[in-house]
XYZ file of C-alpha atoms in Angstrom:
597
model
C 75.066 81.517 107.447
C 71.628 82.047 109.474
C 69.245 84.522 108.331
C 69.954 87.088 111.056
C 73.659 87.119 109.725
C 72.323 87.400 105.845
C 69.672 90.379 106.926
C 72.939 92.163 108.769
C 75.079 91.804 105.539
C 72.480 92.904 103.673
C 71.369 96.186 105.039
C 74.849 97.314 104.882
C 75.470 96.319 100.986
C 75.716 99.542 99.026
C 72.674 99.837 96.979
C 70.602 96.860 98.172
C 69.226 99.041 101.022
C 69.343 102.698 102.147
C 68.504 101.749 105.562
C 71.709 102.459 108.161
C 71.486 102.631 112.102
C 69.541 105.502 113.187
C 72.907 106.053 115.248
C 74.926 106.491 112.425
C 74.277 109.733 110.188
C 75.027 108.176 106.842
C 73.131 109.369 103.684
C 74.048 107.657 100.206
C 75.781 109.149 97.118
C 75.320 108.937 93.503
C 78.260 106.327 93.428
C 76.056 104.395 96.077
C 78.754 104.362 98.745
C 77.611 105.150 102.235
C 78.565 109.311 102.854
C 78.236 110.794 106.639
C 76.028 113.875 106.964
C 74.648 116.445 109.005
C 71.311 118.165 109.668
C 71.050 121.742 108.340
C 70.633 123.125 112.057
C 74.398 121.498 112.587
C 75.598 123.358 109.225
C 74.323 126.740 110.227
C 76.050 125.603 113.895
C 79.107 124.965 112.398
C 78.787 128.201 110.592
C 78.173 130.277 113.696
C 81.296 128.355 115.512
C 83.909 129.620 113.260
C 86.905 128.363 111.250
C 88.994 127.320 114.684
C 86.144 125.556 116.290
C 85.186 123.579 113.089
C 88.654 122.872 112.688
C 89.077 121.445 116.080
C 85.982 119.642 115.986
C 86.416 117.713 112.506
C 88.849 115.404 114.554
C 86.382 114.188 116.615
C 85.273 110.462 115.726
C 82.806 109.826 112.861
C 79.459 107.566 114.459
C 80.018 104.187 112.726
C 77.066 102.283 114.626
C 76.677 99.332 115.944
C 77.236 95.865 114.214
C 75.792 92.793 115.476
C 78.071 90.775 117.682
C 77.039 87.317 116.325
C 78.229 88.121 113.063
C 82.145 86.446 112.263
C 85.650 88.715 112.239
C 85.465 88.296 108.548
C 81.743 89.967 108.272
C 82.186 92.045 110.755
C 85.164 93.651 108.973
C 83.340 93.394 105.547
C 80.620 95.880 106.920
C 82.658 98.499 108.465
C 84.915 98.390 105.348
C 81.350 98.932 103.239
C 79.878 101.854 105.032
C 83.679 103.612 103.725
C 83.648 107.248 106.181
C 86.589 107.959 104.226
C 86.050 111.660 102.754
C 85.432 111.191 98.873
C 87.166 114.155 98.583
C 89.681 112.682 95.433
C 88.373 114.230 92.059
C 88.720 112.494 88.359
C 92.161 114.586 87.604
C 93.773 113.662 91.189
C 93.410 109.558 90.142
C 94.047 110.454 86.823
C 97.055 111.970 87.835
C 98.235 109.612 90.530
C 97.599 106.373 88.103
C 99.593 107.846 85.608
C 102.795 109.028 87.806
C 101.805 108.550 91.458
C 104.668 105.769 91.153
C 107.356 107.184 89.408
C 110.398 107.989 92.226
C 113.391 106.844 92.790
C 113.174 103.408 90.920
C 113.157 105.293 88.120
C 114.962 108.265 88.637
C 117.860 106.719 90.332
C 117.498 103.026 90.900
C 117.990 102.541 87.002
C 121.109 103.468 87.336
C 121.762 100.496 89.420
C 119.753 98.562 86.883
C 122.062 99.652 83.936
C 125.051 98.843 85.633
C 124.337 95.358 86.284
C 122.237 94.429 83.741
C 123.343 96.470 80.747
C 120.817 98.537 78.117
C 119.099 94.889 76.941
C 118.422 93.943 80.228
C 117.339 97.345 81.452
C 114.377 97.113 78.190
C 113.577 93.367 78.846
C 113.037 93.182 82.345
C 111.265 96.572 82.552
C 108.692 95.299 79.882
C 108.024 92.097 81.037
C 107.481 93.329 84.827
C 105.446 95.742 82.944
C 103.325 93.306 81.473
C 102.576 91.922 85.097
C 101.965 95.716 86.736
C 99.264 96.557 83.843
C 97.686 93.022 84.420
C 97.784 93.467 88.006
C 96.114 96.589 88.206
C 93.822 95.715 85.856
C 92.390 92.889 87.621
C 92.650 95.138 90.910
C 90.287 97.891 88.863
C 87.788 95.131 88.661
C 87.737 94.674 92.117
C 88.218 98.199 92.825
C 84.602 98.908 91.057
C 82.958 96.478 92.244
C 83.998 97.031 96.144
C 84.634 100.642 96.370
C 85.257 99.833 100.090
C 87.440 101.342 102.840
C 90.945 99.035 102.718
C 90.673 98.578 99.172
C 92.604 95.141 98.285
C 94.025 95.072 101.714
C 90.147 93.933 102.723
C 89.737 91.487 99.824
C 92.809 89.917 100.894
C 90.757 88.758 103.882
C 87.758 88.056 102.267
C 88.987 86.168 99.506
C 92.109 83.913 100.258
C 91.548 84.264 104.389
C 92.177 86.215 107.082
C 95.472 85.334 108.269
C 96.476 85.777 104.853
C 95.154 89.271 105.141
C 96.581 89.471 108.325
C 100.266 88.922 106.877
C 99.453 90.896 103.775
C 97.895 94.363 105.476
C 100.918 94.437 108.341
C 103.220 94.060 105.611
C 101.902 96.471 103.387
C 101.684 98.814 106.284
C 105.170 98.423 106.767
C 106.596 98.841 103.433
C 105.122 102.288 103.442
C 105.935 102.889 106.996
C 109.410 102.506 106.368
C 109.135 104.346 102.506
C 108.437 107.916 104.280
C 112.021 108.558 106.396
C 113.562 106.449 103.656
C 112.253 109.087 100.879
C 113.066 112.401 103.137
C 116.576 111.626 103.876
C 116.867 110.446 100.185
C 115.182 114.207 99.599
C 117.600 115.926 101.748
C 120.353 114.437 99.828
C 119.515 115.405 96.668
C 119.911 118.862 98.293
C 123.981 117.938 98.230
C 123.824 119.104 94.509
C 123.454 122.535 95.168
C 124.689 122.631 98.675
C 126.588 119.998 100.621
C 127.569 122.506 103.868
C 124.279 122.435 105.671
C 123.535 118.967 107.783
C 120.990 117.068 106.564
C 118.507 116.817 109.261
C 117.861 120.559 108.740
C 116.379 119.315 105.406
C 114.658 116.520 106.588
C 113.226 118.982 109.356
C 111.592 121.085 106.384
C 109.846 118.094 104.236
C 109.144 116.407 107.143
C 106.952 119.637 107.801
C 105.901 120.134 104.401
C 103.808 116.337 104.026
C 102.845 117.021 107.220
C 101.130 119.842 106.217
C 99.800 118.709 103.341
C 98.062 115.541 104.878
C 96.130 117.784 107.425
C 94.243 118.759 104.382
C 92.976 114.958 104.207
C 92.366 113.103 101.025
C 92.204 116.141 99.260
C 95.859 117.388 100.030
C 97.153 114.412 98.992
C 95.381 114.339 96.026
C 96.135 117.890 95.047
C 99.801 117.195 96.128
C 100.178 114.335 93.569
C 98.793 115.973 90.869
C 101.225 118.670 90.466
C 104.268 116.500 91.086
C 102.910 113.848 88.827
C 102.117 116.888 86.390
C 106.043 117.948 86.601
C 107.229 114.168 86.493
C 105.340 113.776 83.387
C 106.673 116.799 81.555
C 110.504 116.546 81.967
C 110.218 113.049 81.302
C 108.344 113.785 78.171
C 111.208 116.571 78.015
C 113.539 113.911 78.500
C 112.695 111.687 75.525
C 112.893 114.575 73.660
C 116.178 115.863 74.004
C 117.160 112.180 74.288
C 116.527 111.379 70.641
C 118.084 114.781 69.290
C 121.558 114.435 71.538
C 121.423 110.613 70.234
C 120.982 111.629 66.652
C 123.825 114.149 66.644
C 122.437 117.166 67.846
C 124.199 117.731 70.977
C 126.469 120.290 71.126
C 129.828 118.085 69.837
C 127.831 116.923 66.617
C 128.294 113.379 67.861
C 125.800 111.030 66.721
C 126.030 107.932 69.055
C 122.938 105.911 67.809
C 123.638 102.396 69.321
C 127.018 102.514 69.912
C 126.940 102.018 73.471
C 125.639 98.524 72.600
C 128.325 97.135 71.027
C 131.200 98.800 73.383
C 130.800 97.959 76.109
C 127.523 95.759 75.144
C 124.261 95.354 75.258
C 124.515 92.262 78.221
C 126.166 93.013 81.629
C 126.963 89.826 83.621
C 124.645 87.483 81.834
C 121.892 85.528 83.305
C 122.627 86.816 86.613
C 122.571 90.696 85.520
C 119.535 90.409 84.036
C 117.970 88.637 87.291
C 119.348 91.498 89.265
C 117.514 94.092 87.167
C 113.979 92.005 87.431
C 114.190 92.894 91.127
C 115.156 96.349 90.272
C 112.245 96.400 87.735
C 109.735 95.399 90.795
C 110.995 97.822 93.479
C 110.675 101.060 90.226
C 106.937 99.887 89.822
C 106.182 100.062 93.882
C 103.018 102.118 94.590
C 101.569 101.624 91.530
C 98.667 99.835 92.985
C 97.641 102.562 95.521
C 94.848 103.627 92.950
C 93.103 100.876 94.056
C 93.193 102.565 97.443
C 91.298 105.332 96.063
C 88.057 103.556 95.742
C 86.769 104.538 98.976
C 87.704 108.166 98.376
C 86.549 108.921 95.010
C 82.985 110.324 94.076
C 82.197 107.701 91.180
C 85.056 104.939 90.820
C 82.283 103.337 87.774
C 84.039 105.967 85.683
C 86.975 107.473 87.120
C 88.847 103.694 87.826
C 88.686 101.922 84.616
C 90.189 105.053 83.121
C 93.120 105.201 85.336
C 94.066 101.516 84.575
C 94.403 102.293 81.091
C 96.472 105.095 81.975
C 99.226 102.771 83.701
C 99.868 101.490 80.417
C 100.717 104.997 79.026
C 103.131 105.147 82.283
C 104.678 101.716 80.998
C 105.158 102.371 77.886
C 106.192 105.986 77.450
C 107.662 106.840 80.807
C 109.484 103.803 81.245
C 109.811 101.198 78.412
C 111.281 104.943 76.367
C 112.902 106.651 78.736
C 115.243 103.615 79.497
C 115.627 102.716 76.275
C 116.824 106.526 75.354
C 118.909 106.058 78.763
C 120.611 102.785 77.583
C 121.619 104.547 74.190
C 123.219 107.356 76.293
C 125.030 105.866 78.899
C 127.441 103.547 78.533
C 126.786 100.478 81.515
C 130.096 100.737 82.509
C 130.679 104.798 83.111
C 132.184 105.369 86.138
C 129.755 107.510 87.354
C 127.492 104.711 87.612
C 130.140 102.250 89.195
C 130.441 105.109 91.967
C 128.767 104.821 95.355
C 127.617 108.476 96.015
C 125.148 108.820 98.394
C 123.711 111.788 97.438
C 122.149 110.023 94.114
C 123.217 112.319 91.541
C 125.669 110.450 90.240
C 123.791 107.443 90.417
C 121.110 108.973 88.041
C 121.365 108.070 84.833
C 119.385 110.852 83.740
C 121.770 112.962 84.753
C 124.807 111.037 83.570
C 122.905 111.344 80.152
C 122.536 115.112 80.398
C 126.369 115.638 81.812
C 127.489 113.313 78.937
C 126.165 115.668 76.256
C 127.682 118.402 78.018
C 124.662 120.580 78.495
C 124.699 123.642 81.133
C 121.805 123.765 83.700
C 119.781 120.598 82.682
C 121.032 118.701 84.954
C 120.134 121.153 87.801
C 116.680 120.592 86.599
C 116.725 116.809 86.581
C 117.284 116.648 90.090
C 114.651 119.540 91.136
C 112.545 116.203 89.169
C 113.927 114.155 91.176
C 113.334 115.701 94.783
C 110.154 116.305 93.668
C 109.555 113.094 92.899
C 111.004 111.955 96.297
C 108.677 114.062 98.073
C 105.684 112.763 96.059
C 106.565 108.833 97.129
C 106.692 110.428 101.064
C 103.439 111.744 100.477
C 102.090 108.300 98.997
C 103.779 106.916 102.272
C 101.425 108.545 103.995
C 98.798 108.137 102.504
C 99.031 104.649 101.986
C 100.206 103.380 105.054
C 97.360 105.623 106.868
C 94.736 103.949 105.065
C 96.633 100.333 105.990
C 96.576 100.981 109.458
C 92.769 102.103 109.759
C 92.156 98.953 107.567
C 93.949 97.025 110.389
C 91.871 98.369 113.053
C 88.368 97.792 111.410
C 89.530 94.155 110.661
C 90.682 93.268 113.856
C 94.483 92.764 113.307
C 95.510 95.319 115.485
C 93.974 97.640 118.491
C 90.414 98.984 117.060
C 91.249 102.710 118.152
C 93.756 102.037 115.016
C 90.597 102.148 112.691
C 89.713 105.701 113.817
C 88.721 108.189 111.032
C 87.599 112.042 112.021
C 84.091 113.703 110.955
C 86.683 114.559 108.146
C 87.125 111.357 106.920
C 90.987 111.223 108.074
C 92.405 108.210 109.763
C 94.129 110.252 112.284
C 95.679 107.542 114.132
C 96.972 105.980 111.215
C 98.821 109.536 109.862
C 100.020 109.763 113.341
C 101.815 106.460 113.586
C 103.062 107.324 109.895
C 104.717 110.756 111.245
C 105.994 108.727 114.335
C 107.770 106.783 112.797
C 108.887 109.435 110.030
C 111.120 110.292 112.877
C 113.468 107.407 111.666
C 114.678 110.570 108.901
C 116.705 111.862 111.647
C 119.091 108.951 111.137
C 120.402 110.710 108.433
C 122.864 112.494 110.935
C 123.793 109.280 112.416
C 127.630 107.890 110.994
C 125.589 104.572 110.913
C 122.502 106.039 108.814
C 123.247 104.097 105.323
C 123.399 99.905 107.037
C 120.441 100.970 109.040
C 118.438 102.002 106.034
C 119.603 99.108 104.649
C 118.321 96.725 106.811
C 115.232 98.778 106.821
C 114.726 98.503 103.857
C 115.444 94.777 103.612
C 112.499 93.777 106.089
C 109.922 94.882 103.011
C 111.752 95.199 100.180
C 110.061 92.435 98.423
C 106.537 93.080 99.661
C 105.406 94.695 96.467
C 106.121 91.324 94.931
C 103.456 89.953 97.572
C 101.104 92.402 97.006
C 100.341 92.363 93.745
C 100.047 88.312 93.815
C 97.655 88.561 96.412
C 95.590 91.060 94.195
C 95.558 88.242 91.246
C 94.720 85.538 93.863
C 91.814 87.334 95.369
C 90.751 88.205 91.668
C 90.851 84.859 90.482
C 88.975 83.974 93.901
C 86.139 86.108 93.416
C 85.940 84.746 89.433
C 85.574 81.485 91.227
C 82.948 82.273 92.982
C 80.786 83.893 90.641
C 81.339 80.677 88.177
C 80.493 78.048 91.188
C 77.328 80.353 91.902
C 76.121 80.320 87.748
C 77.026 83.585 88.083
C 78.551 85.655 84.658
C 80.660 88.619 85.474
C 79.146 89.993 82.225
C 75.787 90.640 83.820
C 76.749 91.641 87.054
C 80.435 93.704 86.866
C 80.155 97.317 85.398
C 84.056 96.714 84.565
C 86.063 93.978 83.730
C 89.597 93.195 83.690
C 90.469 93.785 79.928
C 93.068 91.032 80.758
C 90.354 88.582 82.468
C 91.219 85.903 84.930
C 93.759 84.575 82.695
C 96.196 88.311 83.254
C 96.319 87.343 86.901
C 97.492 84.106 86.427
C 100.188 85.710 84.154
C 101.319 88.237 86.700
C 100.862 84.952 89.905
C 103.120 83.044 87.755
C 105.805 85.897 87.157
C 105.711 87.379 90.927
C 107.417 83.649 91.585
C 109.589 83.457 88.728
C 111.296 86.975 90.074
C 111.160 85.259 93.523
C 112.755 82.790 92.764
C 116.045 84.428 90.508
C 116.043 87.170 93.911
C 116.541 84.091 95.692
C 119.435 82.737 94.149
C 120.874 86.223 93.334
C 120.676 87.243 97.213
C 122.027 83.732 98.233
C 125.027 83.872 95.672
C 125.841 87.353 95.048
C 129.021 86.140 93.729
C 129.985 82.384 93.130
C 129.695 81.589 96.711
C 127.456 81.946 98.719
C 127.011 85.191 100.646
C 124.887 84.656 104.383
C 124.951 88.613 104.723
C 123.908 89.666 101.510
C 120.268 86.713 101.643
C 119.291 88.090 104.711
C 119.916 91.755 103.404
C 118.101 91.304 100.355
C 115.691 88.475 100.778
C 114.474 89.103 104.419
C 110.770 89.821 104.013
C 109.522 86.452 103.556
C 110.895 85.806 106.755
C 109.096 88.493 108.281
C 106.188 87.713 106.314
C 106.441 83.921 108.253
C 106.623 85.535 111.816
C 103.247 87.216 110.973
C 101.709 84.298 110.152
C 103.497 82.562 113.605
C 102.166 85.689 115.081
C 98.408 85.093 114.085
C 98.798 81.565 114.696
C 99.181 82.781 118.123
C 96.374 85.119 118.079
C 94.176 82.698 117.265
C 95.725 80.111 119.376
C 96.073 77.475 116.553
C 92.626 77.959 115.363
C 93.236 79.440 111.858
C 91.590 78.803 108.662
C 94.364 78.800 105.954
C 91.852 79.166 102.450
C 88.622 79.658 102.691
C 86.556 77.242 100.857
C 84.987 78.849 97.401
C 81.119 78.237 98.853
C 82.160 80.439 101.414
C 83.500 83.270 100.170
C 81.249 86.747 100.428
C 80.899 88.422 97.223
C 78.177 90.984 97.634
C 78.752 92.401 100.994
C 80.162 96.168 99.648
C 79.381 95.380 95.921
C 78.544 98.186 93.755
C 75.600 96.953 92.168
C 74.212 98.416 88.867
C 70.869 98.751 87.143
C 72.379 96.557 84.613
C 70.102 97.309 81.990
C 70.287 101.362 82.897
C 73.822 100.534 82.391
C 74.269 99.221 79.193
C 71.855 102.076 77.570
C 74.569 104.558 79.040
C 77.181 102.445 77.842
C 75.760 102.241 74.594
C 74.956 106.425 74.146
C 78.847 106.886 75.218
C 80.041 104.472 71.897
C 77.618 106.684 69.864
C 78.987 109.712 71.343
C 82.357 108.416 70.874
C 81.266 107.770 67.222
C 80.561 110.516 66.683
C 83.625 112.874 66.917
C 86.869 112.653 65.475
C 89.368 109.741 64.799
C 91.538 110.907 67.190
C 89.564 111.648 69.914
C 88.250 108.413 69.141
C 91.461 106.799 69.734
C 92.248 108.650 72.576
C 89.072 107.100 74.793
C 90.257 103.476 73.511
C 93.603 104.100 75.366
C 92.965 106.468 78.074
């Protein structure tokens, strides 16, 4: 790299220098990220202007500067992603919050159901915990990364950076289309959970109305969506916790027959539902009910001090695991039989697919079940809201890398990517399906272009972690003296999850392929169609780059301070070190509760 390149990347690392363009009205924050700012003659402008001018006016572009042209794609896109214009708008309790239950929707809710069925109760509790082993290695490794480049894309810019751009190429367009395709998916899903209550009014009046509603709330930027998810992660959390609860008294006998069931249900009709194959089935299940759990590595770039707010929302996803999974299924297996017929049933409207509310019907309980599925439309509407937020962020990342038209990177003096929520909302449009006769094989299909893309995405985020530990070593470099938070699974957690992300691969495979004992053309392409699509991007870049693509970029090569967070290393462990005497210093339990959380 010449000098003139190393100077550019260096001025724009996030504590190295406080030196920006004079064009670009940055000023730096206690985090070290890279804020925008104004002049106090603006403020009291923007005062005297009024509530509809200011309003108008915070969607005009944000001044990102110039960049020298001599610099690479890769550098180029490693700066813009450092100077983050995103609004830092998300506070502690909004990560805490979306960490914890940001993910929890329909996989969950309703897609156990499915799980149960095929699998049984033992392959429901297996498959859930050993996919949740991979999740909480995954995002730990991705909260390392997450510290250390609190940068605009998240660990859809690493991608780039650390395994190569057409890798990051492949990965960001099909991350943006998983979540483009989530938000319709997740309001017609929302509108018929409605049926409950009220099957007589179309559904594309309902759609109309939460279409509105996350509309709404996105205008608000980072901040609606933050506020957003923490009340319907705050409600998730309770009636599953509620949940548990009344599971274990109706199991014990203290429903209102007197029945005590305790494990009946696995011995008739059995703990094992179609063998080897049912409990493949429910590993993919498993992976689609943990999507979205790695979006709070897309907070980075929009939270005040990710030091301390990240490391303690990666613990929290193994609270998630653990209570509000690994328990609630287990309570569900002990309540529902795999074989009720409610569960064999192909309702559309979901409610008879949940087993949540199979378990609440079965105990013969008045009104709970209402309640459940208030849970569950809530929780429909938070994964729509995710969408956007998620695929918004994508499609700005896209833009600043130079995979897709730059106007895609454009954020607002707000720090919105307007472009990207438009394109979201455009193609939210898809909803109106719903009132087509054809609505469920073209959701299907939909659905089947990124269904597996999860499974991508978090083996890409081990990759580019075990990338970047590569580096460090071949540079004599020790994490321990340089990262302010590390992985408490290390290196060897992402090679745990890499390994397991092909192992589910490769049983979806053969499931998809031989849905029954022969094999099934229809059902492969239904259910295994995203690595296809994932081999037309790469065709696509190919083309782009008309041949000229670099597959892996060599370890020398790879950029690991452009971004970093760097810390006063001995400032830090003195603070570190008056927080364990603090901690010390109070009670057992409060003790125990900062180990965990």
């Amino acid at each position: 790299m010449s000098s003139s390149k190393e100077n550019e990347l260096h001025n724009y690392s996030t504590t190295d220098s406080k030196a920006t363009p004079t064009s670009v009205a940055f000023s730096e924050g206690d985090d070290g990220s890279l804020n925008s700012k104004s002049s106090p003659y603006e403020n009291a402008e923007a005062i005297n202007r009024g509530f509809f001018h200011n309003f108008i006016d915070s969607f005009k572009p944000i001044d990102m500067g110039e960049i020298d042209p001599n610099l690479t794609d890769v550098e180029k896109a490693a700066i813009i992603a450092a100077r983050s214009p995103l609004n830092r708008g998300l506070k502690n309790r909004h990560v805490q919050m979306i960490a914890i239950g940001g993910a929890i929707g329909t996989g969950l809710f309703v897609g156990s159901g499915t799980a149960l069925r095929n699998g049984g109760p033992a392959s429901l509790i297996i498959c859930y915990f050993i996919v949740g082993s991979m999740i909480f290695t995954t995002v730990q490794s991705l909260g390392e990364m997450a510290v250390a480049f609190p940068i605009a894309g998240g660990f859809l810019s690493l991608n780039s950076r650390f395994i190569s751009p057409a890798w990051g190429f492949c990965m960001a367009w099909n991350y943006a289309m998983q979540w483009v395709i989530v938000m319709p998916l997740e309001l017609v899903a929302a509108s018929l959970t409605i049926k409950y209550w009220n099957d007589s009014i179309n559904s594309a009046a309902w759609v109309t109305i939460f279409y509105f509603v996350i509309l709404f709330v996105n205008i608000f930027g980072v901040k609606g969506y933050g506020e957003a998810e923490f009340w319907f992660s705050t409600i998730k959390i309770l009636a599953i916790v509620g949940f548990c609860i009344f599971g274990i008294i109706i199991n014990c006998g203290g429903g209102p027959n007197g029945h005590y069931i305790g494990g009946e249900y696995w011995h008739n009709p059995g703990a094992f539902n179609h063998g080897f194959k049912g409990l493949c089935t429910v590993f993919v299940t498993a992976a689609f009910s943990f999507s979205g759990t790695e979006l709070v590595g897309l907070t980075a770039a929009e939270t005040p001090n990710p030091r301390k707010t990240l490391p303690s929302a990666t613990k929290q996803v193994f609270w998630r695991i653990a209570l509000f999974y690994i328990t609630s299924l287990t309570i569900v297996g002990l309540l529902v039989p795999h074989n009720d017929p409610k569960l064999l049933s192909d309702n559309s409207n979901g409610k008879s697919a949940s087993p949540f509310v199979i378990a609440i019907t079965r105990a013969g309980i008045k009104g709970l079940p209402s309640v459940i599925n208030v849970v569950i439309l809530l929780a429909v509407l938070s994964v729509a809201n995710a969408a956007v937020f998620a695929c918004s962020r994508c499609i700005a990342t896209l833009g600043d890398q130079g995979f897709a038209p730059k106007w895609f990177g454009y954020i607002d003096r707000n720090g919105r990517p307007m472009v990207g929520i438009a394109v979201v909302f455009t193609f939210g449009l898809l909803c109106y399906l719903a009132a087509s006769p054809k609505e469920a094989t073209a959701f299907a299909w939909m659905m089947s272009i990124s269904g597996l893309s999860s499974l991508f995405t978090w083996s890409s985020i081990c990759i580019a972690h075990i990338r970047f530990r590569h580096a460090l070593k071949s540079r004599g470099r020790d994490p321990k003296d340089e990262l302010s938070f590390m992985a408490l699974t290390g290196v060897w957690g992402s090679y745990w999850s890499v390994i397991l992300n092909i192992l589910i691969l490769i049983a979806e495979f053969w499931v998809a392929l031989f849905p029954t004992n022969k094999a099934d053309a229809y059902s492969f392409f239904e259910n295994y169609l995203n690595p296809i699509v994932l081999v037309f991007f790469m065709f696509i870049y190919f083309c782009m780059k008309k041949g000229r693509v670099q597959l892996v970029i060599p370890t020398s090569e790879l950029d690991v301070d452009t971004g970093r967070k760097f810390e006063d290393m001995d400032l830090l462990r003195q603070e570190i070190e008056d927080e364990k005497l603090y901690i010390k210093s109070k009670p057992f339990y409060y003790k125990m509760y900062k180990f965990w959380c």
